[in-house]
Amino acid sequence: MYLKISKKMEVENQTTISEFLLLGLSEQPEQQLILFGLFLVMYLVTVVGNLFIILAIGSDLHLHSPMYFFVANLSFADISFISTTVPKMLTNIWTQSQTISYEGCLTQMHFFMTFGALDDFLLGVMAYDRYVAICQPLHYAIIMSSGICILLLAVCWFLTNFAAFLHTFLMAGLTFCAENCIPHFFCDLTPLLSLSCSDTSINQLMLFIVGSIVLTAPLTLIVISYVHIISAILRIPSASGRWKAFSTCGSHLTAVSLFYGAAIGVYLCPPSTHSAGKDRIAAVLYTVVTPMLNPFIYSLRNRDMKKALVKLLLNKKTLSS
């Protein structure tokens, strides 16, 4: 009898919420204008920089190769990745509102996971491309044919969407009660799970399993590829030949270091080892800084890309005049 009464009272005291409050990076009013300007500039730099990379690759026939095909797709993923979080944060700061609807929150979480994981898998595929180019150059055109490249891209899209749909489906089955404040600037999976008044054990288990696979499987491919790449480079007799071979991997290694350094800090470190403030800083590096720096990494460190960008800009000036 007591159990029935207590369960009835518990259900009556739970009010299912229809929106969440995104607390953002700072609750200090004097810092909001600074944050708005800073993130607006970072967002515009990211979108414009990655669009230039895509346009340069598409307009220059010399860049119509598997490596640049994946670089262009990485730039598209970066634009989509940052666009799932920053515009909403800027809107909330501008309107002085912290709300996001329940449906909007799940949608943001879904696309955030989709494009974040797509970045991850593309970096793994790009490492494999470098492995084939350096270790099996005579078979490169056959192994990395246009059909294989499209197939690899399709597999990346399928796996990332499957992982995102799985988490979104499980999240949609949870109940959220009185607490609706998310100590973050976007709807991430972990903060949402901590707000649920349902049993989240299955969600936590799938977060660990799927998250570990999504992060470690491409990373394993990257490590194995570079072990073979370094071994092949060390067998090159001339120093200039070794440097030329390794220089084709420099941009990719820099992007991998940035991406995984921040992502591992956010998702694989136990929550007890860092504060919410450090979580938010790591998330900014992962969601904003890395997509913003990728265009500079692939343009400033790559002679062919610089030539294509200069050619694209000169053509635009010629057409405008």
mmCIF file of N, CA and C in Angstrom, residues 217-315:
data_model
loop_
_atom_site.group_PDB
_atom_site.id
_atom_site.type_symbol
_atom_site.label_atom_id
_atom_site.label_comp_id
_atom_site.label_asym_id
_atom_site.label_seq_id
_atom_site.Cartn_x
_atom_site.Cartn_y
_atom_site.Cartn_z
ATOM 1 N N ALA A 217 38.291 3.592 -33.261
ATOM 2 C CA ALA A 217 38.443 2.853 -34.521
ATOM 3 C C ALA A 217 39.179 3.686 -35.578
ATOM 4 N N PRO A 218 38.738 4.937 -35.860
ATOM 5 C CA PRO A 218 39.520 5.748 -36.805
ATOM 6 C C PRO A 218 40.927 6.056 -36.286
ATOM 7 N N LEU A 219 41.047 6.281 -34.965
ATOM 8 C CA LEU A 219 42.367 6.564 -34.399
ATOM 9 C C LEU A 219 43.303 5.377 -34.576
ATOM 10 N N THR A 220 42.773 4.169 -34.402
ATOM 11 C CA THR A 220 43.582 2.961 -34.630
ATOM 12 C C THR A 220 44.041 2.876 -36.076
ATOM 13 N N LEU A 221 43.118 3.178 -37.007
ATOM 14 C CA LEU A 221 43.477 3.185 -38.424
ATOM 15 C C LEU A 221 44.558 4.222 -38.707
ATOM 16 N N ILE A 222 44.451 5.381 -38.062
ATOM 17 C CA ILE A 222 45.445 6.440 -38.238
ATOM 18 C C ILE A 222 46.810 5.989 -37.724
ATOM 19 N N VAL A 223 46.830 5.400 -36.532
ATOM 20 C CA VAL A 223 48.096 4.958 -35.933
ATOM 21 C C VAL A 223 48.758 3.877 -36.793
ATOM 22 N N ILE A 224 47.970 2.880 -37.203
ATOM 23 C CA ILE A 224 48.514 1.790 -38.028
ATOM 24 C C ILE A 224 49.040 2.342 -39.353
ATOM 25 N N SER A 225 48.280 3.256 -39.959
ATOM 26 C CA SER A 225 48.701 3.835 -41.237
ATOM 27 C C SER A 225 50.027 4.565 -41.087
ATOM 28 N N TYR A 226 50.164 5.338 -40.019
ATOM 29 C CA TYR A 226 51.390 6.132 -39.858
ATOM 30 C C TYR A 226 52.577 5.289 -39.409
ATOM 31 N N VAL A 227 52.331 4.186 -38.770
ATOM 32 C CA VAL A 227 53.431 3.262 -38.472
ATOM 33 C C VAL A 227 54.048 2.760 -39.779
ATOM 34 N N HIS A 228 53.182 2.373 -40.719
ATOM 35 C CA HIS A 228 53.662 1.920 -42.032
ATOM 36 C C HIS A 228 54.271 3.081 -42.829
ATOM 37 N N ILE A 229 53.658 4.266 -42.731
ATOM 38 C CA ILE A 229 54.173 5.422 -43.458
ATOM 39 C C ILE A 229 55.571 5.798 -42.983
ATOM 40 N N ILE A 230 55.748 5.880 -41.664
ATOM 41 C CA ILE A 230 57.060 6.243 -41.118
ATOM 42 C C ILE A 230 58.105 5.191 -41.469
ATOM 43 N N SER A 231 57.699 3.921 -41.413
ATOM 44 C CA SER A 231 58.619 2.846 -41.782
ATOM 45 C C SER A 231 59.054 2.967 -43.236
ATOM 46 N N ALA A 232 58.098 3.308 -44.130
ATOM 47 C CA ALA A 232 58.419 3.465 -45.549
ATOM 48 C C ALA A 232 59.295 4.690 -45.788
ATOM 49 N N ILE A 233 59.019 5.777 -45.064
ATOM 50 C CA ILE A 233 59.804 7.008 -45.226
ATOM 51 C C ILE A 233 61.246 6.805 -44.782
ATOM 52 N N LEU A 234 61.441 6.069 -43.694
ATOM 53 C CA LEU A 234 62.794 5.840 -43.191
ATOM 54 C C LEU A 234 63.642 5.010 -44.157
ATOM 55 N N ARG A 235 62.975 4.275 -45.033
ATOM 56 C CA ARG A 235 63.720 3.468 -46.020
ATOM 57 C C ARG A 235 64.125 4.280 -47.252
ATOM 58 N N ILE A 236 63.635 5.512 -47.365
ATOM 59 C CA ILE A 236 64.024 6.372 -48.492
ATOM 60 C C ILE A 236 65.462 6.839 -48.271
ATOM 61 N N PRO A 237 66.353 6.651 -49.228
ATOM 62 C CA PRO A 237 67.778 6.943 -49.004
ATOM 63 C C PRO A 237 68.102 8.425 -48.818
ATOM 64 N N SER A 238 67.490 9.308 -49.608
ATOM 65 C CA SER A 238 67.851 10.721 -49.543
ATOM 66 C C SER A 238 67.014 11.474 -48.508
ATOM 67 N N ALA A 239 67.634 12.464 -47.865
ATOM 68 C CA ALA A 239 66.932 13.271 -46.870
ATOM 69 C C ALA A 239 65.835 14.111 -47.512
ATOM 70 N N SER A 240 66.110 14.629 -48.719
ATOM 71 C CA SER A 240 65.103 15.429 -49.420
ATOM 72 C C SER A 240 63.885 14.589 -49.800
ATOM 73 N N GLY A 241 64.141 13.330 -50.171
ATOM 74 C CA GLY A 241 63.039 12.424 -50.500
ATOM 75 C C GLY A 241 62.192 12.106 -49.287
ATOM 76 N N ARG A 242 62.868 11.907 -48.144
ATOM 77 C CA ARG A 242 62.129 11.627 -46.898
ATOM 78 C C ARG A 242 61.271 12.831 -46.505
ATOM 79 N N TRP A 243 61.849 14.032 -46.622
ATOM 80 C CA TRP A 243 61.107 15.236 -46.242
ATOM 81 C C TRP A 243 59.917 15.463 -47.179
ATOM 82 N N LYS A 244 60.121 15.238 -48.479
ATOM 83 C CA LYS A 244 59.042 15.424 -49.445
ATOM 84 C C LYS A 244 57.887 14.469 -49.172
ATOM 85 N N ALA A 245 58.203 13.226 -48.832
ATOM 86 C CA ALA A 245 57.160 12.238 -48.537
ATOM 87 C C ALA A 245 56.416 12.600 -47.251
ATOM 88 N N PHE A 246 57.181 13.017 -46.235
ATOM 89 C CA PHE A 246 56.545 13.316 -44.948
ATOM 90 C C PHE A 246 55.753 14.614 -45.002
ATOM 91 N N SER A 247 56.171 15.548 -45.855
ATOM 92 C CA SER A 247 55.477 16.842 -45.931
ATOM 93 C C SER A 247 54.037 16.696 -46.411
ATOM 94 N N THR A 248 53.755 15.635 -47.161
ATOM 95 C CA THR A 248 52.377 15.414 -47.623
ATOM 96 C C THR A 248 51.456 14.993 -46.479
ATOM 97 N N CYS A 249 52.039 14.624 -45.340
ATOM 98 C CA CYS A 249 51.241 14.173 -44.190
ATOM 99 C C CYS A 249 51.154 15.232 -43.091
ATOM 100 N N GLY A 250 51.927 16.326 -43.221
ATOM 101 C CA GLY A 250 52.014 17.309 -42.148
ATOM 102 C C GLY A 250 50.677 17.925 -41.787
ATOM 103 N N SER A 251 49.908 18.344 -42.790
ATOM 104 C CA SER A 251 48.611 18.978 -42.537
ATOM 105 C C SER A 251 47.659 18.013 -41.846
ATOM 106 N N HIS A 252 47.643 16.777 -42.327
ATOM 107 C CA HIS A 252 46.750 15.777 -41.750
ATOM 108 C C HIS A 252 47.115 15.489 -40.300
ATOM 109 N N LEU A 253 48.390 15.352 -39.991
ATOM 110 C CA LEU A 253 48.828 15.076 -38.622
ATOM 111 C C LEU A 253 48.459 16.224 -37.682
ATOM 112 N N THR A 254 48.574 17.450 -38.151
ATOM 113 C CA THR A 254 48.202 18.608 -37.335
ATOM 114 C C THR A 254 46.711 18.598 -37.035
ATOM 115 N N ALA A 255 45.894 18.327 -38.058
ATOM 116 C CA ALA A 255 44.439 18.271 -37.869
ATOM 117 C C ALA A 255 44.054 17.144 -36.914
ATOM 118 N N VAL A 256 44.706 15.993 -37.042
ATOM 119 C CA VAL A 256 44.430 14.857 -36.157
ATOM 120 C C VAL A 256 44.768 15.209 -34.711
ATOM 121 N N SER A 257 45.905 15.852 -34.490
ATOM 122 C CA SER A 257 46.327 16.216 -33.133
ATOM 123 C C SER A 257 45.328 17.162 -32.483
ATOM 124 N N LEU A 258 44.872 18.168 -33.229
ATOM 125 C CA LEU A 258 43.897 19.114 -32.694
ATOM 126 C C LEU A 258 42.576 18.430 -32.358
ATOM 127 N N PHE A 259 42.085 17.641 -33.313
ATOM 128 C CA PHE A 259 40.772 17.011 -33.151
ATOM 129 C C PHE A 259 40.760 16.030 -31.979
ATOM 130 N N TYR A 260 41.705 15.111 -31.965
ATOM 131 C CA TYR A 260 41.683 14.068 -30.938
ATOM 132 C C TYR A 260 42.095 14.581 -29.572
ATOM 133 N N GLY A 261 42.968 15.583 -29.537
ATOM 134 C CA GLY A 261 43.342 16.146 -28.245
ATOM 135 C C GLY A 261 42.150 16.695 -27.503
ATOM 136 N N ALA A 262 41.291 17.452 -28.210
ATOM 137 C CA ALA A 262 40.098 18.021 -27.587
ATOM 138 C C ALA A 262 39.003 16.981 -27.380
ATOM 139 N N ALA A 263 38.791 16.114 -28.380
ATOM 140 C CA ALA A 263 37.697 15.135 -28.296
ATOM 141 C C ALA A 263 37.906 14.143 -27.158
ATOM 142 N N ILE A 264 39.129 13.669 -26.988
ATOM 143 C CA ILE A 264 39.410 12.728 -25.903
ATOM 144 C C ILE A 264 39.225 13.409 -24.547
ATOM 145 N N GLY A 265 39.617 14.685 -24.465
ATOM 146 C CA GLY A 265 39.421 15.416 -23.224
ATOM 147 C C GLY A 265 37.959 15.577 -22.859
ATOM 148 N N VAL A 266 37.101 15.703 -23.866
ATOM 149 C CA VAL A 266 35.668 15.895 -23.617
ATOM 150 C C VAL A 266 34.954 14.582 -23.316
ATOM 151 N N TYR A 267 35.239 13.515 -24.110
ATOM 152 C CA TYR A 267 34.391 12.331 -24.080
ATOM 153 C C TYR A 267 34.992 11.092 -23.417
ATOM 154 N N LEU A 268 36.288 10.985 -23.342
ATOM 155 C CA LEU A 268 36.857 9.754 -22.791
ATOM 156 C C LEU A 268 37.429 9.914 -21.388
ATOM 157 N N CYS A 269 37.623 11.161 -20.924
ATOM 158 C CA CYS A 269 38.082 11.356 -19.545
ATOM 159 C C CYS A 269 36.882 11.240 -18.604
ATOM 160 N N PRO A 270 37.033 10.566 -17.458
ATOM 161 C CA PRO A 270 35.922 10.455 -16.510
ATOM 162 C C PRO A 270 35.478 11.822 -16.027
ATOM 163 N N PRO A 271 34.167 12.030 -15.804
ATOM 164 C CA PRO A 271 33.666 13.336 -15.388
ATOM 165 C C PRO A 271 34.284 13.838 -14.094
ATOM 166 N N SER A 272 34.691 12.959 -13.204
ATOM 167 C CA SER A 272 35.229 13.369 -11.919
ATOM 168 C C SER A 272 36.603 14.008 -12.018
ATOM 169 N N THR A 273 37.260 13.869 -13.175
ATOM 170 C CA THR A 273 38.626 14.358 -13.300
ATOM 171 C C THR A 273 38.691 15.815 -13.743
ATOM 172 N N HIS A 274 37.560 16.423 -14.105
ATOM 173 C CA HIS A 274 37.606 17.817 -14.520
ATOM 174 C C HIS A 274 36.311 18.527 -14.164
ATOM 175 N N SER A 275 36.378 19.844 -14.059
ATOM 176 C CA SER A 275 35.225 20.642 -13.692
ATOM 177 C C SER A 275 34.396 20.967 -14.924
ATOM 178 N N ALA A 276 33.188 21.538 -14.654
ATOM 179 C CA ALA A 276 32.313 21.915 -15.767
ATOM 180 C C ALA A 276 32.948 23.000 -16.620
ATOM 181 N N GLY A 277 33.698 23.927 -15.963
ATOM 182 C CA GLY A 277 34.366 24.987 -16.709
ATOM 183 C C GLY A 277 35.392 24.440 -17.676
ATOM 184 N N LYS A 278 36.167 23.457 -17.242
ATOM 185 C CA LYS A 278 37.165 22.848 -18.118
ATOM 186 C C LYS A 278 36.485 22.065 -19.234
ATOM 187 N N ASP A 279 35.353 21.451 -18.930
ATOM 188 C CA ASP A 279 34.578 20.753 -19.966
ATOM 189 C C ASP A 279 34.181 21.710 -21.077
ATOM 190 N N ARG A 280 33.717 22.890 -20.691
ATOM 191 C CA ARG A 280 33.260 23.869 -21.678
ATOM 192 C C ARG A 280 34.420 24.398 -22.525
ATOM 193 N N ILE A 281 35.566 24.604 -21.885
ATOM 194 C CA ILE A 281 36.747 25.069 -22.625
ATOM 195 C C ILE A 281 37.181 24.011 -23.637
ATOM 196 N N ALA A 282 37.219 22.743 -23.190
ATOM 197 C CA ALA A 282 37.580 21.652 -24.103
ATOM 198 C C ALA A 282 36.578 21.538 -25.242
ATOM 199 N N ALA A 283 35.288 21.759 -24.930
ATOM 200 C CA ALA A 283 34.248 21.688 -25.965
ATOM 201 C C ALA A 283 34.412 22.801 -26.985
ATOM 202 N N VAL A 284 34.820 23.989 -26.539
ATOM 203 C CA VAL A 284 35.067 25.098 -27.470
ATOM 204 C C VAL A 284 36.202 24.738 -28.416
ATOM 205 N N LEU A 285 37.272 24.153 -27.875
ATOM 206 C CA LEU A 285 38.389 23.724 -28.722
ATOM 207 C C LEU A 285 37.934 22.693 -29.740
ATOM 208 N N TYR A 286 37.075 21.782 -29.301
ATOM 209 C CA TYR A 286 36.627 20.667 -30.140
ATOM 210 C C TYR A 286 35.623 21.103 -31.190
ATOM 211 N N THR A 287 34.680 21.976 -30.800
ATOM 212 C CA THR A 287 33.564 22.317 -31.686
ATOM 213 C C THR A 287 33.779 23.579 -32.501
ATOM 214 N N VAL A 288 34.651 24.482 -32.038
ATOM 215 C CA VAL A 288 34.801 25.778 -32.694
ATOM 216 C C VAL A 288 36.215 25.998 -33.222
ATOM 217 N N VAL A 289 37.210 25.826 -32.363
ATOM 218 C CA VAL A 289 38.586 26.167 -32.738
ATOM 219 C C VAL A 289 39.119 25.227 -33.820
ATOM 220 N N THR A 290 38.904 23.918 -33.646
ATOM 221 C CA THR A 290 39.419 22.959 -34.627
ATOM 222 C C THR A 290 38.829 23.166 -36.022
ATOM 223 N N PRO A 291 37.498 23.299 -36.183
ATOM 224 C CA PRO A 291 36.970 23.579 -37.531
ATOM 225 C C PRO A 291 37.478 24.898 -38.111
ATOM 226 N N MET A 292 37.749 25.880 -37.217
ATOM 227 C CA MET A 292 38.241 27.172 -37.698
ATOM 228 C C MET A 292 39.684 27.074 -38.204
ATOM 229 N N LEU A 293 40.504 26.254 -37.555
ATOM 230 C CA LEU A 293 41.920 26.161 -37.910
ATOM 231 C C LEU A 293 42.182 25.249 -39.101
ATOM 232 N N ASN A 294 41.283 24.309 -39.366
ATOM 233 C CA ASN A 294 41.515 23.356 -40.461
ATOM 234 C C ASN A 294 41.784 24.019 -41.816
ATOM 235 N N PRO A 295 41.031 25.080 -42.222
ATOM 236 C CA PRO A 295 41.354 25.719 -43.501
ATOM 237 C C PRO A 295 42.769 26.283 -43.540
ATOM 238 N N PHE A 296 43.223 26.846 -42.416
ATOM 239 C CA PHE A 296 44.583 27.395 -42.362
ATOM 240 C C PHE A 296 45.618 26.274 -42.409
ATOM 241 N N ILE A 297 45.313 25.171 -41.739
ATOM 242 C CA ILE A 297 46.237 24.036 -41.728
ATOM 243 C C ILE A 297 46.436 23.494 -43.141
ATOM 244 N N TYR A 298 45.337 23.342 -43.877
ATOM 245 C CA TYR A 298 45.423 22.731 -45.207
ATOM 246 C C TYR A 298 45.805 23.717 -46.307
ATOM 247 N N SER A 299 45.758 25.019 -46.016
ATOM 248 C CA SER A 299 46.157 25.998 -47.031
ATOM 249 C C SER A 299 47.577 26.505 -46.810
ATOM 250 N N LEU A 300 47.916 26.843 -45.579
ATOM 251 C CA LEU A 300 49.235 27.414 -45.309
ATOM 252 C C LEU A 300 50.359 26.389 -45.423
ATOM 253 N N ARG A 301 50.049 25.119 -45.166
ATOM 254 C CA ARG A 301 51.070 24.077 -45.199
ATOM 255 C C ARG A 301 51.093 23.312 -46.520
ATOM 256 N N ASN A 302 50.282 23.733 -47.490
ATOM 257 C CA ASN A 302 50.169 22.984 -48.728
ATOM 258 C C ASN A 302 50.353 23.915 -49.923
ATOM 259 N N ARG A 303 51.412 23.698 -50.683
ATOM 260 C CA ARG A 303 51.743 24.585 -51.802
ATOM 261 C C ARG A 303 50.676 24.535 -52.884
ATOM 262 N N ASP A 304 50.177 23.351 -53.223
ATOM 263 C CA ASP A 304 49.148 23.230 -54.264
ATOM 264 C C ASP A 304 47.864 23.943 -53.862
ATOM 265 N N MET A 305 47.507 23.822 -52.581
ATOM 266 C CA MET A 305 46.292 24.478 -52.104
ATOM 267 C C MET A 305 46.443 25.995 -52.133
ATOM 268 N N LYS A 306 47.616 26.494 -51.759
ATOM 269 C CA LYS A 306 47.850 27.938 -51.801
ATOM 270 C C LYS A 306 47.730 28.467 -53.222
ATOM 271 N N LYS A 307 48.296 27.724 -54.185
ATOM 272 C CA LYS A 307 48.193 28.142 -55.588
ATOM 273 C C LYS A 307 46.735 28.169 -56.039
ATOM 274 N N ALA A 308 45.968 27.161 -55.641
ATOM 275 C CA ALA A 308 44.558 27.094 -56.041
ATOM 276 C C ALA A 308 43.757 28.236 -55.427
ATOM 277 N N LEU A 309 44.043 28.573 -54.165
ATOM 278 C CA LEU A 309 43.336 29.672 -53.498
ATOM 279 C C LEU A 309 43.673 31.012 -54.139
ATOM 280 N N VAL A 310 44.960 31.226 -54.455
ATOM 281 C CA VAL A 310 45.359 32.468 -55.119
ATOM 282 C C VAL A 310 44.676 32.578 -56.482
ATOM 283 N N LYS A 311 44.655 31.476 -57.218
ATOM 284 C CA LYS A 311 44.006 31.452 -58.535
ATOM 285 C C LYS A 311 42.513 31.760 -58.406
ATOM 286 N N LEU A 312 41.871 31.181 -57.385
ATOM 287 C CA LEU A 312 40.443 31.414 -57.167
ATOM 288 C C LEU A 312 40.179 32.877 -56.837
ATOM 289 N N LEU A 313 40.987 33.459 -55.963
ATOM 290 C CA LEU A 313 40.798 34.855 -55.570
ATOM 291 C C LEU A 313 41.060 35.796 -56.738
ATOM 292 N N LEU A 314 42.091 35.512 -57.538
ATOM 293 C CA LEU A 314 42.391 36.353 -58.701
ATOM 294 C C LEU A 314 41.260 36.300 -59.728
ATOM 295 N N ASN A 315 40.687 35.122 -59.915
ATOM 296 C CA ASN A 315 39.552 34.986 -60.836
ATOM 297 C C ASN A 315 38.356 35.776 -60.358
#
